[in-house]
XYZ file of C-alpha atoms in Angstrom:
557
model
C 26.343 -26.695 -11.498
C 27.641 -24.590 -8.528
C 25.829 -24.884 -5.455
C 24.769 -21.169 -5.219
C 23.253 -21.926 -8.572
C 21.668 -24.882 -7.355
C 20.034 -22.869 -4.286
C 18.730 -20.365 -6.759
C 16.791 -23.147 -8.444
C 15.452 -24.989 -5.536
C 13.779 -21.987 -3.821
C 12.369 -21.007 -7.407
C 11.240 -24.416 -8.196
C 9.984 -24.452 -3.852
C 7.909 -21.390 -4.388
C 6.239 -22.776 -7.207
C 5.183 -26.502 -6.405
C 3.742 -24.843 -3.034
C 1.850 -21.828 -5.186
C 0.856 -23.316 -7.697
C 0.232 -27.450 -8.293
C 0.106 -30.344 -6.169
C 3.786 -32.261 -5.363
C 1.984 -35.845 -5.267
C 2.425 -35.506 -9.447
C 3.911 -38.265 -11.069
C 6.365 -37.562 -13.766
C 4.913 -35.711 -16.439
C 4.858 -37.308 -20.165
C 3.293 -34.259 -22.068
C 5.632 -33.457 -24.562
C 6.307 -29.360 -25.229
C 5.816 -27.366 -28.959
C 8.187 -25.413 -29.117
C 8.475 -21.849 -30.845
C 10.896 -19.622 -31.487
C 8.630 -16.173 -30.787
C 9.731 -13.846 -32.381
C 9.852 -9.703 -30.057
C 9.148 -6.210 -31.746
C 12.640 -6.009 -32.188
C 13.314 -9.159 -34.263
C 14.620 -11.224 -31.155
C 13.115 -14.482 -30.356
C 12.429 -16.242 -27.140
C 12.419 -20.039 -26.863
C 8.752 -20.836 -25.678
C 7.491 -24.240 -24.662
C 3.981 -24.961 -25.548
C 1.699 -27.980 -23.819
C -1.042 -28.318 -25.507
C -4.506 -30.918 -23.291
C -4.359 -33.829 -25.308
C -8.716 -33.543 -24.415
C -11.118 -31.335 -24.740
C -10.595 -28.202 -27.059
C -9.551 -27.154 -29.679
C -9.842 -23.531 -27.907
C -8.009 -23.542 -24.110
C -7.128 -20.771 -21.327
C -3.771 -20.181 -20.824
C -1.214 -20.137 -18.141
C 1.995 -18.403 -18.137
C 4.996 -18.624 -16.974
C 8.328 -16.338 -18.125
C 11.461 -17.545 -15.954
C 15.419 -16.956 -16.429
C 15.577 -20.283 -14.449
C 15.097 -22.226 -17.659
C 11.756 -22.852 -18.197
C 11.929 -26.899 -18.322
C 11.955 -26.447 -14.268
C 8.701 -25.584 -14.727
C 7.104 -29.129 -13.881
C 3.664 -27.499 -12.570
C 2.832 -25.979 -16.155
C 3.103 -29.266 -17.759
C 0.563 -31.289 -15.277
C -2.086 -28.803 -15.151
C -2.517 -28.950 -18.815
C -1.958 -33.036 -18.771
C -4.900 -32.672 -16.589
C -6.645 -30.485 -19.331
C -7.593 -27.733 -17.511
C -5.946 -25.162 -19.601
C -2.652 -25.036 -22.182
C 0.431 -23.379 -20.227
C 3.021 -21.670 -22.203
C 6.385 -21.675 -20.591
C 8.995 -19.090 -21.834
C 12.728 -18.260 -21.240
C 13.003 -14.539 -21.197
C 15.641 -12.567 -23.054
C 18.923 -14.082 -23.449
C 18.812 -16.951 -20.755
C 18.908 -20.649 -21.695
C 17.360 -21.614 -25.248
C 16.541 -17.350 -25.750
C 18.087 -15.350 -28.186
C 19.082 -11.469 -26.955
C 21.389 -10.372 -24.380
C 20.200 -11.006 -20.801
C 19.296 -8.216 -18.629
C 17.510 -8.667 -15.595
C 14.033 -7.692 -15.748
C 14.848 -4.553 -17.705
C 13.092 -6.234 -21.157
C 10.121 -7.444 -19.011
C 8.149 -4.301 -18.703
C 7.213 -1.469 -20.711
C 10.536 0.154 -21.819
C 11.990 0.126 -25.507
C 11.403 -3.877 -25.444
C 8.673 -5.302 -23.976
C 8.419 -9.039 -24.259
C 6.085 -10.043 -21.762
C 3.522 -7.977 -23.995
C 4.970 -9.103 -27.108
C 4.307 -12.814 -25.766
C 0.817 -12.244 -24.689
C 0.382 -10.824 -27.654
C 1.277 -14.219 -29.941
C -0.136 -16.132 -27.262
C -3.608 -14.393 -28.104
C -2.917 -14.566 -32.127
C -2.364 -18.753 -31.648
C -5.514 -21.031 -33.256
C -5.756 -22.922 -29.613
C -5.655 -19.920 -27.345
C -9.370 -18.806 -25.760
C -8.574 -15.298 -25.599
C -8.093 -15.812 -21.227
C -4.645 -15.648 -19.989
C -3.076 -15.904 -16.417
C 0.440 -15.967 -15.230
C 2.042 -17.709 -12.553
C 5.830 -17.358 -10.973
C 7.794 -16.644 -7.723
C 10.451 -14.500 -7.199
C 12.150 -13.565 -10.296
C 8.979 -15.052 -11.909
C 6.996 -12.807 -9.983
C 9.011 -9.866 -11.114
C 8.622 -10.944 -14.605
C 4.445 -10.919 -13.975
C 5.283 -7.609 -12.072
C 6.589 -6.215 -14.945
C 3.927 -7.484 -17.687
C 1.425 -5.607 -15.403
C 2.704 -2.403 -16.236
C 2.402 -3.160 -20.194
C -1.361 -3.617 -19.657
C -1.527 -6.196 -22.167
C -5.067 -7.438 -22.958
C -5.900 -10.990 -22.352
C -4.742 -11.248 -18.367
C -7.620 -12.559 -16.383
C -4.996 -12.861 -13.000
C -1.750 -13.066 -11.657
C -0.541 -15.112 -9.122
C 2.416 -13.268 -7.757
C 4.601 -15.151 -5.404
C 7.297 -13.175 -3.069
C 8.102 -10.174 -5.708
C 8.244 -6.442 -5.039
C 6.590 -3.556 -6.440
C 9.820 -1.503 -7.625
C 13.492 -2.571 -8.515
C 14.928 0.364 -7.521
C 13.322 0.639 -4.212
C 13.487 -3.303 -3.097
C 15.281 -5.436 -5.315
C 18.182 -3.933 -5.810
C 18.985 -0.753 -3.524
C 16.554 0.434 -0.245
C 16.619 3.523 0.253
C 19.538 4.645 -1.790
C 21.774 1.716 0.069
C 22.768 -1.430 -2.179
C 21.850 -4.825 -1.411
C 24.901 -5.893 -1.904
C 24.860 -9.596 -0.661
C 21.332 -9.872 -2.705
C 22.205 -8.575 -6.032
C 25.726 -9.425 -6.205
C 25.545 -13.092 -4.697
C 22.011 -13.826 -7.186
C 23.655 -11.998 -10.148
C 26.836 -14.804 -9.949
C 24.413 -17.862 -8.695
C 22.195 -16.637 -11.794
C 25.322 -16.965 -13.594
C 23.738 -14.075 -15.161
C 26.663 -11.659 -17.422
C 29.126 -9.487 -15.337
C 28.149 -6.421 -17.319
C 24.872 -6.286 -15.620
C 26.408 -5.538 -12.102
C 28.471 -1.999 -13.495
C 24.450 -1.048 -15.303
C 22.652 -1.817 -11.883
C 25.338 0.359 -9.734
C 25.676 3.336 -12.597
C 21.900 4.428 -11.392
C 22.329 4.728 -8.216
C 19.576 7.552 -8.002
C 15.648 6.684 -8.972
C 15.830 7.709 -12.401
C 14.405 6.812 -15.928
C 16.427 3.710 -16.140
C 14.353 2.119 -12.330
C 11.465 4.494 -13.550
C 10.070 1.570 -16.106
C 10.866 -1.381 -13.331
C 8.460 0.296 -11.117
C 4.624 -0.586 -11.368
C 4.128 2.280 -9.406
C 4.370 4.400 -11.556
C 1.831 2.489 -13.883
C -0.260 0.681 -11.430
C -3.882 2.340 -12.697
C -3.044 -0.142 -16.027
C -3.648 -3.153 -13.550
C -7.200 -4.411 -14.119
C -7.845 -7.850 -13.256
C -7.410 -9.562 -9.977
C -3.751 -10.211 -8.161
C -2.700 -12.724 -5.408
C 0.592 -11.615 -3.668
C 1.853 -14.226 -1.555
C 5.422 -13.135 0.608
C 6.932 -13.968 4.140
C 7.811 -11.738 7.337
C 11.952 -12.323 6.314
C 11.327 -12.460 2.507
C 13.722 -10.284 0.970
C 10.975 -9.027 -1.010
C 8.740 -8.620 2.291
C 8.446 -5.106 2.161
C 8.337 -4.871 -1.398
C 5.519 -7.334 -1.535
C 3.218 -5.328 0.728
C 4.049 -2.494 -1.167
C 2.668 -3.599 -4.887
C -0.423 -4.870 -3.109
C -1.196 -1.670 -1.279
C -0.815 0.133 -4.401
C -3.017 -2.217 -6.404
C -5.934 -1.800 -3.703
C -5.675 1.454 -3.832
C -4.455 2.596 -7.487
C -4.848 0.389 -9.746
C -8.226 -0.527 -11.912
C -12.047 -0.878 -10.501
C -11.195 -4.697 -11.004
C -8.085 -5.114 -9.576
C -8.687 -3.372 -6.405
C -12.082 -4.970 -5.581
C -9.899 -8.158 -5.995
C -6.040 -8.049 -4.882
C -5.352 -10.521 -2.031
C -2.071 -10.419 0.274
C -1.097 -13.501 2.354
C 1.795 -12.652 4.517
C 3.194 -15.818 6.769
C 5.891 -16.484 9.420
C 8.389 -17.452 5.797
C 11.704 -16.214 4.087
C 12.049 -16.626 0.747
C 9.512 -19.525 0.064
C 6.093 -20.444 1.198
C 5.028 -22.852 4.061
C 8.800 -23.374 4.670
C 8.696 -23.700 8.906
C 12.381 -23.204 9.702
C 13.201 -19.722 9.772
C 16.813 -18.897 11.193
C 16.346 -19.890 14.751
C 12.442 -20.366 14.848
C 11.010 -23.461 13.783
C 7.328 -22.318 13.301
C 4.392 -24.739 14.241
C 2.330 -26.795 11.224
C -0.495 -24.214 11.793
C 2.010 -21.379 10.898
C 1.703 -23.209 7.130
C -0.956 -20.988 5.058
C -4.389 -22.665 5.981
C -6.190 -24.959 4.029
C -9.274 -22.695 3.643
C -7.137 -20.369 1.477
C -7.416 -20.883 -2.449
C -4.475 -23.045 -3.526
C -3.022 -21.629 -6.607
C -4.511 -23.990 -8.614
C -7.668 -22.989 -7.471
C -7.313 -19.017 -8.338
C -5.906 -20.479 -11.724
C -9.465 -22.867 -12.655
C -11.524 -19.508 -11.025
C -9.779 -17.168 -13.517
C -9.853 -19.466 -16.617
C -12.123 -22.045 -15.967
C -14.877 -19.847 -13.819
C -15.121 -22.667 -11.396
C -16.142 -21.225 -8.238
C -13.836 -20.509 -5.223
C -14.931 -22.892 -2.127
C -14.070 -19.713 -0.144
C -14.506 -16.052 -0.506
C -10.981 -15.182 0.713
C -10.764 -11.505 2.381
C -8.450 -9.033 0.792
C -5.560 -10.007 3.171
C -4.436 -13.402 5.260
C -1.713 -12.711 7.840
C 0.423 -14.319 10.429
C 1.161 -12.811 13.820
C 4.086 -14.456 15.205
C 4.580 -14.829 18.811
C 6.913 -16.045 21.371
C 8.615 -19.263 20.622
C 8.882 -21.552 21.096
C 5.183 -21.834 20.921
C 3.330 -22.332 23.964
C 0.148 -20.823 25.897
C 1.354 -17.293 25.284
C -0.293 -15.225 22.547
C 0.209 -14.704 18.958
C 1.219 -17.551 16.404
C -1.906 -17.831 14.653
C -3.599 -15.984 11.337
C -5.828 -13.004 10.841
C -8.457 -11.615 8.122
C -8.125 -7.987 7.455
C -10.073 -5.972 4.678
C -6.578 -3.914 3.962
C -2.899 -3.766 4.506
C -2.226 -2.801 7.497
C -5.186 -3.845 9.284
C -5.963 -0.824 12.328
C -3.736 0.189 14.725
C -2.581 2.763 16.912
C 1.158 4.544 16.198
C 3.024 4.861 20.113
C 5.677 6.598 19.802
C 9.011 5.007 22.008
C 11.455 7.407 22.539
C 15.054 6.968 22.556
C 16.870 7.769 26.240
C 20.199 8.418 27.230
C 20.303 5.602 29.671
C 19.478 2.674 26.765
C 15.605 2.881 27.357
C 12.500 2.782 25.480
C 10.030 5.112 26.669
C 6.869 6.067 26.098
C 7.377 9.464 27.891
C 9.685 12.072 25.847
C 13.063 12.205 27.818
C 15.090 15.892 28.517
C 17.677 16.650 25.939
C 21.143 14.271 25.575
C 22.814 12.775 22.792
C 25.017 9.497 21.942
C 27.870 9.176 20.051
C 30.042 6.241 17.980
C 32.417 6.133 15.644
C 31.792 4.206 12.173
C 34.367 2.714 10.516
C 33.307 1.084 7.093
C 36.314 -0.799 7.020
C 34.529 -3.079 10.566
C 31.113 -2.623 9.767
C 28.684 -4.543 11.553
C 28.065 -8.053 10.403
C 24.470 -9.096 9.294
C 23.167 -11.346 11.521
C 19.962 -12.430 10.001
C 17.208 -10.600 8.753
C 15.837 -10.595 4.828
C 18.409 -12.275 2.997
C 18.913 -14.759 0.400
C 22.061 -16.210 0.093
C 23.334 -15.727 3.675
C 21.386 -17.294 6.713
C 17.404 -15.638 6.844
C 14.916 -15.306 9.603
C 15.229 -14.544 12.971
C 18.560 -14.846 14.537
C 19.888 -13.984 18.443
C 22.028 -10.413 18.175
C 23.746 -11.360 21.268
C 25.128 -15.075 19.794
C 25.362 -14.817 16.332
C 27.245 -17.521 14.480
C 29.870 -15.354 12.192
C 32.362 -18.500 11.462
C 30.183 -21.490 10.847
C 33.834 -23.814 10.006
C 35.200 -21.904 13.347
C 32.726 -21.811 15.536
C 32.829 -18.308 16.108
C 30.508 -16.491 17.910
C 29.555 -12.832 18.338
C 27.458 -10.162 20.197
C 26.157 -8.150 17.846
C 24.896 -5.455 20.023
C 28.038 -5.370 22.536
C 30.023 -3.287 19.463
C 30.906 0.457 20.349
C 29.338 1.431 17.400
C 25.690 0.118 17.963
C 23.665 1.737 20.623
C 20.866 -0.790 22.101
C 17.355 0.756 23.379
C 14.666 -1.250 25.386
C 11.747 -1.548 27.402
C 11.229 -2.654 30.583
C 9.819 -5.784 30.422
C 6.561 -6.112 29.456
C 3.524 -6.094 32.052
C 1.530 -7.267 29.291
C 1.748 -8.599 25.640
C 1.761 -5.803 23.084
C 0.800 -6.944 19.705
C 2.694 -4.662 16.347
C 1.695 -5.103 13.248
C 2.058 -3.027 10.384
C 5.042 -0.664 9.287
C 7.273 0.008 11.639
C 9.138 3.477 11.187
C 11.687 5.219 13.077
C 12.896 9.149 13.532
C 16.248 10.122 14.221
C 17.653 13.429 14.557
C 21.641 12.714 13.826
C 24.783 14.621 12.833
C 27.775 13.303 11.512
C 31.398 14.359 10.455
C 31.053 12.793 7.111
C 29.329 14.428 3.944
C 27.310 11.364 4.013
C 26.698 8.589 5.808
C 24.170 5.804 6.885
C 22.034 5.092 9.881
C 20.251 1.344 10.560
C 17.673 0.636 13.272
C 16.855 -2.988 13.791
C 14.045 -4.190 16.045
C 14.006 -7.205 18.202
C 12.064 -8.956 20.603
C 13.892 -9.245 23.892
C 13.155 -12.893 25.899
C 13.586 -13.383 29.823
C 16.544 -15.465 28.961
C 18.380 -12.361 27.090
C 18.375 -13.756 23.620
C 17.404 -10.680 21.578
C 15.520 -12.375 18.520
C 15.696 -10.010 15.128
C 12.472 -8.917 13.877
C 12.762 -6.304 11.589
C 15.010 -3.534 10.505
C 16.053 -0.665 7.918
C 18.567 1.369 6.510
C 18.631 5.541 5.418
C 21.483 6.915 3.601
C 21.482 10.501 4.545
C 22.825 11.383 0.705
C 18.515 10.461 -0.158
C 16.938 12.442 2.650
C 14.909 14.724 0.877
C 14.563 12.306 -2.720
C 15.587 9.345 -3.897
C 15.992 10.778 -7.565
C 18.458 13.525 -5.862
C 21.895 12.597 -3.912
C 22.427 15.899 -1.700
C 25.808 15.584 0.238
C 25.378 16.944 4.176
C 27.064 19.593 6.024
C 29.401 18.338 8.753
C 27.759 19.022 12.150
C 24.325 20.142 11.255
C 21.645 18.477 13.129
C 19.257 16.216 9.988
C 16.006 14.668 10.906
C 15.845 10.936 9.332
C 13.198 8.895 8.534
C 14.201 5.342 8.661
C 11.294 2.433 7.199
C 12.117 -0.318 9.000
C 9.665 -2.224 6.792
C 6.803 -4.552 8.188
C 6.004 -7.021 10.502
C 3.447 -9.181 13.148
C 4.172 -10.288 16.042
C 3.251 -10.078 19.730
C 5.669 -9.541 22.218
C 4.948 -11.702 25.123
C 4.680 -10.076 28.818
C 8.089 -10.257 30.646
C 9.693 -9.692 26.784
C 11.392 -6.922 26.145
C 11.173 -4.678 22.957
C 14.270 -3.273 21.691
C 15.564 -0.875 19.268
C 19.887 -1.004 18.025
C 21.053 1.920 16.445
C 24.271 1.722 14.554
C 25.243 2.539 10.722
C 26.089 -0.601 8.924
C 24.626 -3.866 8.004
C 27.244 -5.753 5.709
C 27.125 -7.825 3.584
C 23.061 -7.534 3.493
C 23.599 -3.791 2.590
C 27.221 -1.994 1.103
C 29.104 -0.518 4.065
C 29.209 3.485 3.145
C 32.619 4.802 2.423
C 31.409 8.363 4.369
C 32.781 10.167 0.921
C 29.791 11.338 -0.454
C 30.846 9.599 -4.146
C 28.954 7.523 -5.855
C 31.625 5.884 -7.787
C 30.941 2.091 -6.597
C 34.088 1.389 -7.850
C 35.910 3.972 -5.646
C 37.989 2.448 -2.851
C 38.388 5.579 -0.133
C 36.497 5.419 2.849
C 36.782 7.668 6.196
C 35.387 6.901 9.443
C 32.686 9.222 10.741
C 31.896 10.702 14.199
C 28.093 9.743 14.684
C 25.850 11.609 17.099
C 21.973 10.712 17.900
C 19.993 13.159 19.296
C 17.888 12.205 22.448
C 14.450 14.172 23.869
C 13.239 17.791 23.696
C 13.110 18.983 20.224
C 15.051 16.507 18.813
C 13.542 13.446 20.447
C 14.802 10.506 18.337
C 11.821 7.506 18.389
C 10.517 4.440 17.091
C 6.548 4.497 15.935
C 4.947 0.940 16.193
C 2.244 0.297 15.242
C 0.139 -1.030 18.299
C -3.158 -3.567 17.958
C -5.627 -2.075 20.919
């Protein structure tokens, strides 16, 4: 198996012994049933069936749909040796033992096939099944439980939904109109998943009907029963995470939103995992022992054992400076919502590389961006290239060379900062940014990244986001821009928490590529992925007066 492969299954098969089941399990020795279940459409889907040998002869269910090949799935097969409930494990549509043509995700949901509902639906017709269902899975698992949701299916008492988003469209694949590219193109060939997938995923590059049934968004009132969403501050999915359960809470059924739960921790793609690109985060940074375990959400939902805790809606880490020492931050907090309340300061952009809280007189900056050198990711919510928090000043580029690189000493990224601190600030929630820019191009992209500053001059990544000016007004619309005209952009650069330490600066970089985390923009204005022109463009940022260009955290008082 090739190593990227092999990566794809070890974080799958991390997430899940940490969500879900104790690792001190021996070996299991329950042997599967397995069923060929047959889909609406005459397809069938291998399905693995482990069946208490006690107890009975009626169970609760637990379910898990992977494309990781479902006899990974170690965790389903001890908690029904330990009789608590039968678990059905299932490869989904066209991976491993499954018959079909694999697409990712797009059978999951509601759309002309649906065979997570289809499966349910069996599930609920078998002679040992109770009528109670849950589901279990990280990442693509998650997805897979992200999509069921939206098919309403009856039967689901929970989901435990480990670092997944809320849309395809607007997390998994593209943000904000901008392709992952490093994401999606680096899982699709670990996955070993068929090339023709890639040319479907980039031939919508608009929100239209195709992302339209990947998005429980836009059927999030059909989730009823209670949710835990687990993610991590440099998940790839981090945003997208905080997204589904802000929706639940707030849109979906009287009894999922008196019961969705959010734990957000210092991770990247994984749970509990304490090495995050430069940070190694203390044992207390692990999620605490007086939150359920999976296990324990999984006997409350099917079993009706009591919770030893009531847990509050959301669990989250604020990070602080590290290494860790007497300053503050680094520990967790209870909040009733997502994000917990906060005060938006606007920092405005200067001239002279500040951050200021007081709006400047009127200037503007100017670079050059040339997609052929765009700026190399260094850091931030990946998968397959180094995640987590990395210096912008000494980034590691060529790991066999050795070669180093400042990040933020390019012409074409502009660096903003406070002075230091005279006292901590704490941020936490989404972190947003307005710029007022022209451009030469027709279209073209704009990123803001935020990091935290140290007395030493390492400038540690935190957070950032990426606009394409093409989706300024919709996402479902690409509108080409005028050459020269001034554009307000809003850029979401997504969530976060973490207290920046006094003597710590906080600093914005402005710039308009992030490659290979997001597809350098050719400045064309076509959508043709497979096109090969690109231009440079002549960027301008707009400073104070009118067009005051700022960054709005979001400030704990």
């Amino acid at each position: 198996m090739k190593t990227s492969s092999m990566l794809i299954l070890f974080l799958v098969s991390f997430i899940l012994m940490n969500a879900s089941f104790s690792a001190e399990d021996e070996k299991p020795q329950l042997q599967p049933i397995n069923y060929m279940v047959e889909m609406r459409d005459g397809t069938k889907l291998s399905t693995d069936v482990y069946i208490p040998e006690k107890g009975g002869p009626l169970y609760p269910v637990l379910l898990e749909r992977t494309p990781y090949n479902k006899v990974n799935l170690k965790g389903l097969v001890h908690f029904a040796e330990n009789g608590d409930f039968a678990t059905v494990a299932q490869d989904v549509r066209g991976r491993y033992e499954s018959e079909g043509h694999p697409r990712p995700f797009e059978d999951d949901g509601w759309g002309e096939h649906q065979d997570g509902f289809d499966t349910v639906q069996w599930i609920l017709s078998q002679p040992w099944c109770n009528g109670r269902i849950a589901t279990t899975g990280g990442s693509a698992g998650g997805i897979t439980q992200i999509q069921l949701a939206g098919s309403a299916p009856p039967g689901i008492v929970g989901q435990h939904v480990v670092v997944a988003p809320l849309s395809g469209y607007h997390s998994t694949f593209y943000w904000n109109g901008v392709f992952r590219k490093s994401l999606v193109e680096g899982w699709l060939v670990a996955a070993q998943w068929p090339a023709d997938n890639l040319g479907e995923i980039r031939s919508h590059p608009t929100y239209d009907s195709y992302w339209q049934v990947q998005n429980l968004g836009e059927r999030v009132d059909k989730v009823n029963w209670p949710v835990v969403i687990s993610a991590g501050w440099y998940d790839i999915f981090q945003q997208g995470s905080i997204d589904a359960f802000q929706a639940i809470q707030e849109k979906g059924g009287p009894n999922a939103r008196k019961n969705v739960h959010l734990v957000m921790g210092p991770f990247h793609h994984g749970i509990n995992m304490l090495k995050v690109g430069e940070f190694e985060f203390p044992e207390s940074a692990k999620i605490p022992d007086t939150w359920p375990k999976g296990s324990d959400w999984f006997r409350h939902w099917l079993n009706d054992e009591p919770l030893s805790v009531d847990p509050p809606p959301v669990l989250y880490y604020t990070m602080g400076e590290m290494p860790v020492g007497d300053a503050p931050g680094n520990e967790w907090h209870e909040a009733q919502s997502w994000p917990p309340p906060s005060k938006p300061v606007q920092f405005y952009l200067t001239e002279t590389e500040g951050l200021a809280k007081q709006k400047p007189s009127d200037g503007k900056l100017a670079y050059t961006y040339d997609p052929e050198n765009p700026v190399p990711t260094a850091g931030g919510t990946n998968l397959l290239i180094p995640a987590g928090p990395f210096d912008q000043r000494n980034y590691l580029i060529n790991k066999k060379e050795d070669l180093r690189a400042n990040i933020e000493d390019r012409d074409d990224v502009l660096i903003f900062a406070t002075e230091p601190l005279k006292e901590p600030i704490e941020v936490t929630g989404n972190v947003r940014a307005v710029l007022y820019i022209s451009t030469s191009a027709v279209d073209t992209d704009f990123t803001v990244k935020l990091t935290d500053v140290y007395p030493d001059g390492r400038s540690m990544l935190i957070t950032d986001g990426i606009t394409r000016l093409g989706f300024r007004n919709s996402l479902e619309t690409f509108e080409t821009a005028t050459p020269g005209e001034v554009y307000r952009l809003d850029v979401d650069v997504w969530s976060t928490s973490i207290v920046f330490n006094k003597g710590h600066r906080i600093q914005i970089a402005v710039s308009s590529s992030n490659a290979p985390k997001y597809e350098p923009n050719p400045n064309t204005g076509n959508l043709d992925w497979k096109s090969t022109e690109k231009i440079k463009a002549q960027q301008t940022i707009y400073i104070g007066g009118e067009r005051a260009s700022h960054v709005i955290l979001p400030i704990i008082e």
